[in-house]
Amino acid sequence: MRKTLVAGLLLLGFCSLPCLAAPPPDTGEENGTGAPITVQAPTSLKVNVRGQKLYLRAYTTTLGDEFLVAADDPELYKIASLFGGKLSWDGDSLTLSCLHKGINRTLRVDENKVQGPSSVPGAQEAELALPAQILEDKAYIPLSAMEDFLDTRLTVRPNQVVFIEPLLRNVRFEGSAHSPKLILETTAPVTCKTFTLKNPDRFVIDIPGVVIDTPSLTVQHPDLGSIRLGQFELGPAITRVVVPKPRDAQIRAESSGNREVLSWQMQLSRPIEVATPAAAMEIQDVRMETTEKGHRLILTANEPIHFDWQRLGGPRPRWLMDVNHASFKPLKQEFEVNGKFPGTIRLSQNQPAPNPVFRVVVDLDAAVEVNTSAGQNERQLVIDILDKEIDPSLGLQKGHGSTQPVAAAGTSTVGGTIVIDPGHGGSDCGALNRGLNLSEASVTLDICRRLQAILKNQGWNVIMTRTTDVDVSYANSSAREELGARCKVANDAKADLFVSVHCNASVNASSNGTSIHYYKQSDYVLASQLQSSVINSTGRNNRGLQANRFYVLAHTQMPAVLVETAFLTNSTEGSLLNDPNYRQKIAEGLAQGLRQYAARQSWGTANK
Ligand SMILES: [Zn+2]
């Protein structure tokens, strides 16, 4: 669990006390970082924003890359205006508001969530590592709130140098296959430089000062092949987009100067010598059934189904699923649902050839739980729409799935090098369930040992940050040293993946469920894969994927996730975590997700 700073109170020293005899105060917050996050010293930040240098008064924190800045600092307001945003401070409600592109988001003192309007999917409830707070009679906010306020990314360099940069949100093609238009969308106006490279011929777009934040680092074009996105530096960011260029293709910039949307019109004069794209798969049969628990949609295709799903929050919650490169002959089909939560389920050819997309939309009166699984064979996908309402405030959630069976344990080597990090240990016992005499450090170690055994058996090279009840750095080290030591294990090993395992805790005894945290763009696919596999294995409440700037996620150089397995402070989940069978289920769920993830990567089965 995480200990946050509340109103400037320094939570120090309790980690050195005997854990079970003298538990730390429960702050109700959790980030799995181990030691308390504390405010340190006043400092001056050099903040680089869109070519300008600003100086902000700030406090450093033990989180290293988080700072507290005064909510009324004029320089903060200038940063917002450089991104077209407008900040305002309300001294009565102690709330900082930011109006940016028509969306108003707020952050209140004592809260660590940037709140957005519920009508905008994904805009609500971004979580910060520590709350806005009063320090010496003045309101301070975490500087990283500017990421959520302004759609930006913050990068901290040595000597209190900070960069706040816009995001590259979308790379796509429009137009016909032979005269496609390449479109790049960013969250603030950018400039770029283009040039061509030889052997093989490539068209290169360099965009300084923008950070990649797209769902994937490749975009497929049926004739050109893979368009690759690369992040070369952060703070200042250098982003490169590389497009394969046929020798006699004409590429003309459509937009110039300083823009949020950049586009290039391409003319491909003759058919291109790339591998013929595989014929689109076909959704051949659709069946709808009523089950005891709700409704079931069964899709049958002519090959295994790989899909992406999304849940939109807000007043009209919807669950969507897309199957790329799939055709649906009826073009449209709709089912009325007259159960506990009435509504419709719509199936459609959402996009036509050459990049056909088949879409399922579950549009009911309430946000309900939707589970996906393989049917009788790998060509069949079962979508269970349960009469079970889920927390509507969860906001936008996304994930991937596949009906393709993964290699059975011990029969293949799909793994790369993975670092498993059992949260806490040694002088820091983490969260506690006093009734059960159970500490987070002991639970996470047992889950990770079980996971280690399964993965070793599957041929992964497994490295544990600890295998006994010890600190990874040294006893009573600072949060930064302890968490830094865990990141160092993974970075030094040049691991392919990093998984940190924790238990959650809350002052609210009813809080329950599993959440998976990611931070870097490269963490997202892994996080969504693990989410579905762990929930499938344990059947616990899904609290969703959460983007959080946790130390171990921000300081590892490979895809990394932090798993909050369940709440130690909840009586049901405390008992489950105390049960070896349940800990085995978590380990199996994680292993299953890792196998599926590895199978999708170039270092997976295909190359071994
Ligand atoms: Zn923890």
XYZ file of N, CA and C in Angstrom, residues 23-135:
339
model
N 0.954 -1.379 13.682
C 0.710 -1.105 12.267
C 0.711 0.393 11.983
N 1.076 0.755 10.769
C 1.077 2.168 10.407
C -0.357 2.671 10.281
N -0.550 3.984 10.417
C -1.889 4.524 10.192
C -2.310 4.238 8.761
N -3.544 3.823 8.577
C -4.026 3.506 7.240
C -4.553 4.770 6.596
N -3.944 5.166 5.517
C -4.354 6.417 4.885
C -5.417 6.204 3.821
N -5.761 4.942 3.575
C -6.821 4.678 2.613
C -6.376 4.827 1.176
N -5.125 4.998 0.968
C -4.647 5.142 -0.399
C -3.638 4.054 -0.669
N -3.404 3.829 -1.932
C -2.591 2.689 -2.262
C -1.879 2.945 -3.565
N -0.582 2.759 -3.606
C 0.057 2.715 -4.909
C 1.162 1.694 -4.958
N 1.303 0.945 -3.917
C 2.271 -0.112 -3.963
C 3.694 0.361 -3.971
N 3.967 1.553 -3.565
C 5.332 2.029 -3.629
C 6.111 1.742 -2.361
N 5.452 1.276 -1.337
C 6.209 0.818 -0.189
C 6.368 1.854 0.886
N 7.363 2.679 0.779
C 7.654 3.620 1.846
C 6.818 4.891 1.671
N 6.718 5.693 2.743
C 5.866 6.880 2.652
C 6.409 7.905 1.673
N 5.482 8.565 0.989
C 5.879 9.682 0.136
C 5.852 10.906 1.037
N 6.975 11.595 1.127
C 7.002 12.756 2.015
C 7.446 13.980 1.242
N 6.980 15.133 1.725
C 7.400 16.394 1.151
C 8.777 16.696 1.701
N 9.687 17.145 0.850
C 11.035 17.418 1.314
C 11.284 18.916 1.412
N 12.058 19.451 0.506
C 12.519 20.832 0.678
C 11.945 21.740 -0.397
N 11.859 23.056 -0.090
C 11.471 23.994 -1.142
C 12.549 24.046 -2.205
N 12.156 24.295 -3.439
C 13.127 24.337 -4.526
C 12.583 25.252 -5.615
N 13.381 25.450 -6.636
C 12.909 26.199 -7.795
C 12.994 25.263 -8.990
N 11.884 25.112 -9.710
C 11.863 24.226 -10.871
C 12.089 25.037 -12.134
N 12.886 24.442 -13.049
C 13.024 25.047 -14.368
C 12.100 24.260 -15.295
N 11.010 24.871 -15.680
C 10.007 24.145 -16.460
C 10.066 24.600 -17.917
N 10.293 23.629 -18.808
C 10.360 23.914 -20.241
C 9.007 23.602 -20.869
N 8.385 24.625 -21.406
C 7.067 24.450 -22.012
C 7.038 25.125 -23.368
N 6.923 24.338 -24.437
C 6.732 24.870 -25.777
C 7.744 25.985 -26.084
N 9.004 25.679 -25.830
C 10.077 26.606 -26.183
C 10.321 27.701 -25.158
N 9.508 27.765 -24.121
C 9.716 28.788 -23.089
C 10.231 28.155 -21.812
N 11.028 28.931 -21.070
C 11.522 28.465 -19.770
C 10.824 29.239 -18.672
N 10.182 28.514 -17.737
C 9.483 29.163 -16.633
C 10.091 28.665 -15.330
N 10.044 29.511 -14.306
C 10.583 29.099 -13.011
C 9.454 29.028 -11.995
N 9.289 27.886 -11.359
C 8.212 27.700 -10.394
C 8.778 27.413 -9.014
N 8.181 28.038 -7.997
C 8.501 27.667 -6.619
C 7.837 26.322 -6.366
N 8.543 25.421 -5.714
C 7.972 24.088 -5.536
C 8.575 23.423 -4.310
N 7.960 22.324 -3.904
C 8.557 21.446 -2.902
C 8.924 20.147 -3.585
N 10.104 19.617 -3.289
C 10.435 18.285 -3.781
C 9.724 17.273 -2.887
N 9.536 16.057 -3.429
C 8.953 14.973 -2.632
C 9.860 13.761 -2.771
N 9.634 12.761 -1.926
C 10.461 11.555 -2.021
C 10.156 10.760 -3.273
N 9.112 11.151 -4.008
C 8.797 10.440 -5.239
C 9.774 10.798 -6.361
N 10.593 11.834 -6.151
C 11.633 12.126 -7.139
C 11.107 12.862 -8.348
N 10.093 12.312 -9.009
C 9.598 12.991 -10.200
C 8.232 13.623 -9.957
N 7.933 13.886 -8.695
C 6.716 14.638 -8.392
C 7.079 15.833 -7.523
N 6.452 16.967 -7.823
C 6.697 18.187 -7.072
C 5.359 18.796 -6.680
N 5.368 19.542 -5.573
C 4.172 20.299 -5.209
C 4.416 21.756 -5.571
N 3.485 22.349 -6.303
C 3.628 23.742 -6.718
C 2.445 24.541 -6.183
N 2.675 25.821 -5.904
C 1.623 26.665 -5.325
C 0.475 26.825 -6.318
N -0.747 26.621 -5.815
C -1.924 26.656 -6.688
C -2.172 28.040 -7.256
N -1.542 29.079 -6.653
C -1.780 30.431 -7.179
C -0.539 31.002 -7.864
N 0.424 30.143 -8.185
C 1.645 30.623 -8.854
C 1.302 31.088 -10.280
N 1.547 32.374 -10.604
C 1.187 32.870 -11.942
C 1.844 32.066 -13.064
N 3.032 31.513 -12.795
C 3.719 30.740 -13.826
C 2.929 29.484 -14.204
N 2.205 28.926 -13.233
C 1.374 27.746 -13.489
C 0.260 28.105 -14.474
N -0.273 29.323 -14.295
C -1.357 29.798 -15.161
C -0.835 30.058 -16.564
N 0.443 30.459 -16.618
C 1.067 30.701 -17.920
C 1.271 29.370 -18.661
N 1.672 28.330 -17.913
C 1.844 27.009 -18.529
C 0.524 26.578 -19.163
N -0.571 26.728 -18.402
C -1.882 26.334 -18.925
C -2.201 27.108 -20.195
N -1.915 28.423 -20.191
C -2.282 29.226 -21.361
C -1.447 28.846 -22.578
N -0.210 28.357 -22.356
C 0.622 27.927 -23.497
C 0.028 26.705 -24.192
N -0.868 25.981 -23.496
C -1.566 24.851 -24.111
C -3.036 25.203 -24.395
N -3.361 26.484 -24.354
C -4.739 26.902 -24.629
C -5.686 26.620 -23.477
N -5.147 26.406 -22.271
C -6.006 26.135 -21.118
C -6.099 27.343 -20.209
N -7.118 27.343 -19.343
C -7.286 28.462 -18.424
C -7.502 27.916 -17.013
N -6.574 28.300 -16.105
C -6.681 27.843 -14.720
C -7.439 28.875 -13.899
N -8.189 28.421 -12.899
C -8.740 29.362 -11.922
C -8.779 28.705 -10.548
N -8.485 29.516 -9.539
C -8.398 29.019 -8.170
C -9.575 29.569 -7.369
N -10.292 28.677 -6.683
C -11.394 29.098 -5.835
C -10.992 28.874 -4.377
N -10.717 29.974 -3.686
C -10.220 29.902 -2.319
C -11.254 29.392 -1.327
N -12.558 29.499 -1.664
C -13.596 29.019 -0.749
C -13.665 27.502 -0.745
N -13.720 26.928 -1.944
C -13.822 25.458 -2.007
C -12.436 24.814 -2.098
N -11.378 25.630 -2.068
C -10.003 25.141 -2.194
C -9.860 24.240 -3.414
N -10.342 24.741 -4.549
C -10.359 23.946 -5.773
C -9.658 24.685 -6.904
N -8.761 23.972 -7.595
C -8.132 24.504 -8.801
C -8.880 23.909 -9.990
N -9.359 24.766 -10.908
C -10.066 24.283 -12.095
C -9.248 24.601 -13.326
N -9.399 23.740 -14.332
C -8.742 24.016 -15.614
C -9.748 23.802 -16.733
N -9.961 24.845 -17.521
C -10.810 24.717 -18.699
C -9.890 24.551 -19.897
N -9.980 23.402 -20.554
C -9.088 23.095 -21.668
C -9.894 22.415 -22.765
N -9.927 23.012 -23.938
C -10.685 22.486 -25.075
C -12.137 22.178 -24.697
N -12.740 23.067 -23.958
C -14.159 22.921 -23.621
C -14.437 21.965 -22.472
N -13.386 21.353 -21.915
C -13.602 20.420 -20.806
C -13.070 21.040 -19.512
N -13.912 21.023 -18.482
C -13.494 21.582 -17.198
C -13.107 20.445 -16.259
N -11.876 20.508 -15.751
C -11.428 19.498 -14.798
C -11.050 20.197 -13.492
N -11.194 19.510 -12.379
C -10.927 20.148 -11.093
C -10.055 19.267 -10.207
N -9.351 19.930 -9.294
C -8.560 19.233 -8.276
C -8.728 19.994 -6.967
N -9.209 19.306 -5.928
C -9.444 19.960 -4.639
C -8.365 19.603 -3.634
N -8.129 20.510 -2.726
C -7.177 20.246 -1.648
C -7.649 19.017 -0.875
N -6.713 18.184 -0.474
C -6.934 16.917 0.231
C -7.396 15.799 -0.688
N -7.529 16.086 -1.985
C -7.914 15.012 -2.899
C -6.765 14.735 -3.856
N -6.674 13.463 -4.294
C -5.598 13.122 -5.231
C -6.180 12.661 -6.562
N -7.378 13.173 -6.864
C -7.975 12.826 -8.146
C -8.348 14.077 -8.914
N -7.912 14.140 -10.182
C -8.378 15.191 -11.063
C -9.723 14.721 -11.591
N -10.754 15.505 -11.334
C -12.110 15.100 -11.727
C -12.481 15.802 -13.016
N -13.046 15.018 -13.950
C -13.559 15.607 -15.185
C -15.046 15.374 -15.262
N -15.689 15.927 -16.274
C -17.137 15.725 -16.393
C -17.450 14.270 -16.722
N -18.524 13.737 -16.123
C -18.847 12.330 -16.345
C -19.317 12.102 -17.772
N -19.692 13.180 -18.479
C -20.195 12.998 -19.840
C -19.079 12.742 -20.841
N -17.833 12.993 -20.454
C -16.723 12.772 -21.386
C -16.023 11.468 -21.014
N -16.117 10.438 -21.883
C -15.508 9.161 -21.531
C -14.029 9.328 -21.235
N -13.587 8.747 -20.165
C -12.165 8.756 -19.851
C -11.674 10.049 -19.240
N -12.565 11.053 -19.096
C -12.098 12.353 -18.596
C -12.103 12.412 -17.072
N -12.773 11.462 -16.442
C -12.932 11.595 -14.998
C -11.893 10.810 -14.212
N -11.587 11.328 -13.047
C -10.856 10.604 -12.036
C -9.489 10.080 -12.435
N -8.610 10.950 -12.868
C -7.220 10.545 -13.015
C -6.585 10.644 -11.634
N -5.814 9.625 -11.266
C -5.290 9.602 -9.901
C -3.854 10.116 -9.847
N -3.563 10.917 -8.845
C -2.215 11.437 -8.657
C -1.552 10.680 -7.520
N -0.227 10.728 -7.486
C 0.496 9.969 -6.466
C 0.309 10.561 -5.075
N 0.008 11.832 -4.975
C -0.264 12.418 -3.670
C -1.276 13.541 -3.825
N -1.980 13.885 -2.748
C -3.072 14.850 -2.881
C -2.588 16.290 -2.942
N -3.452 17.160 -3.477
C -3.255 18.594 -3.315
C -3.347 18.861 -1.815
N -2.576 19.811 -1.306
C -2.538 19.971 0.141
C -2.081 21.362 0.564
N -2.370 21.651 1.835
C -1.952 22.936 2.399
C -0.579 22.752 3.045
N 0.377 23.593 2.658
C 1.702 23.591 3.277
C 1.976 25.016 3.731
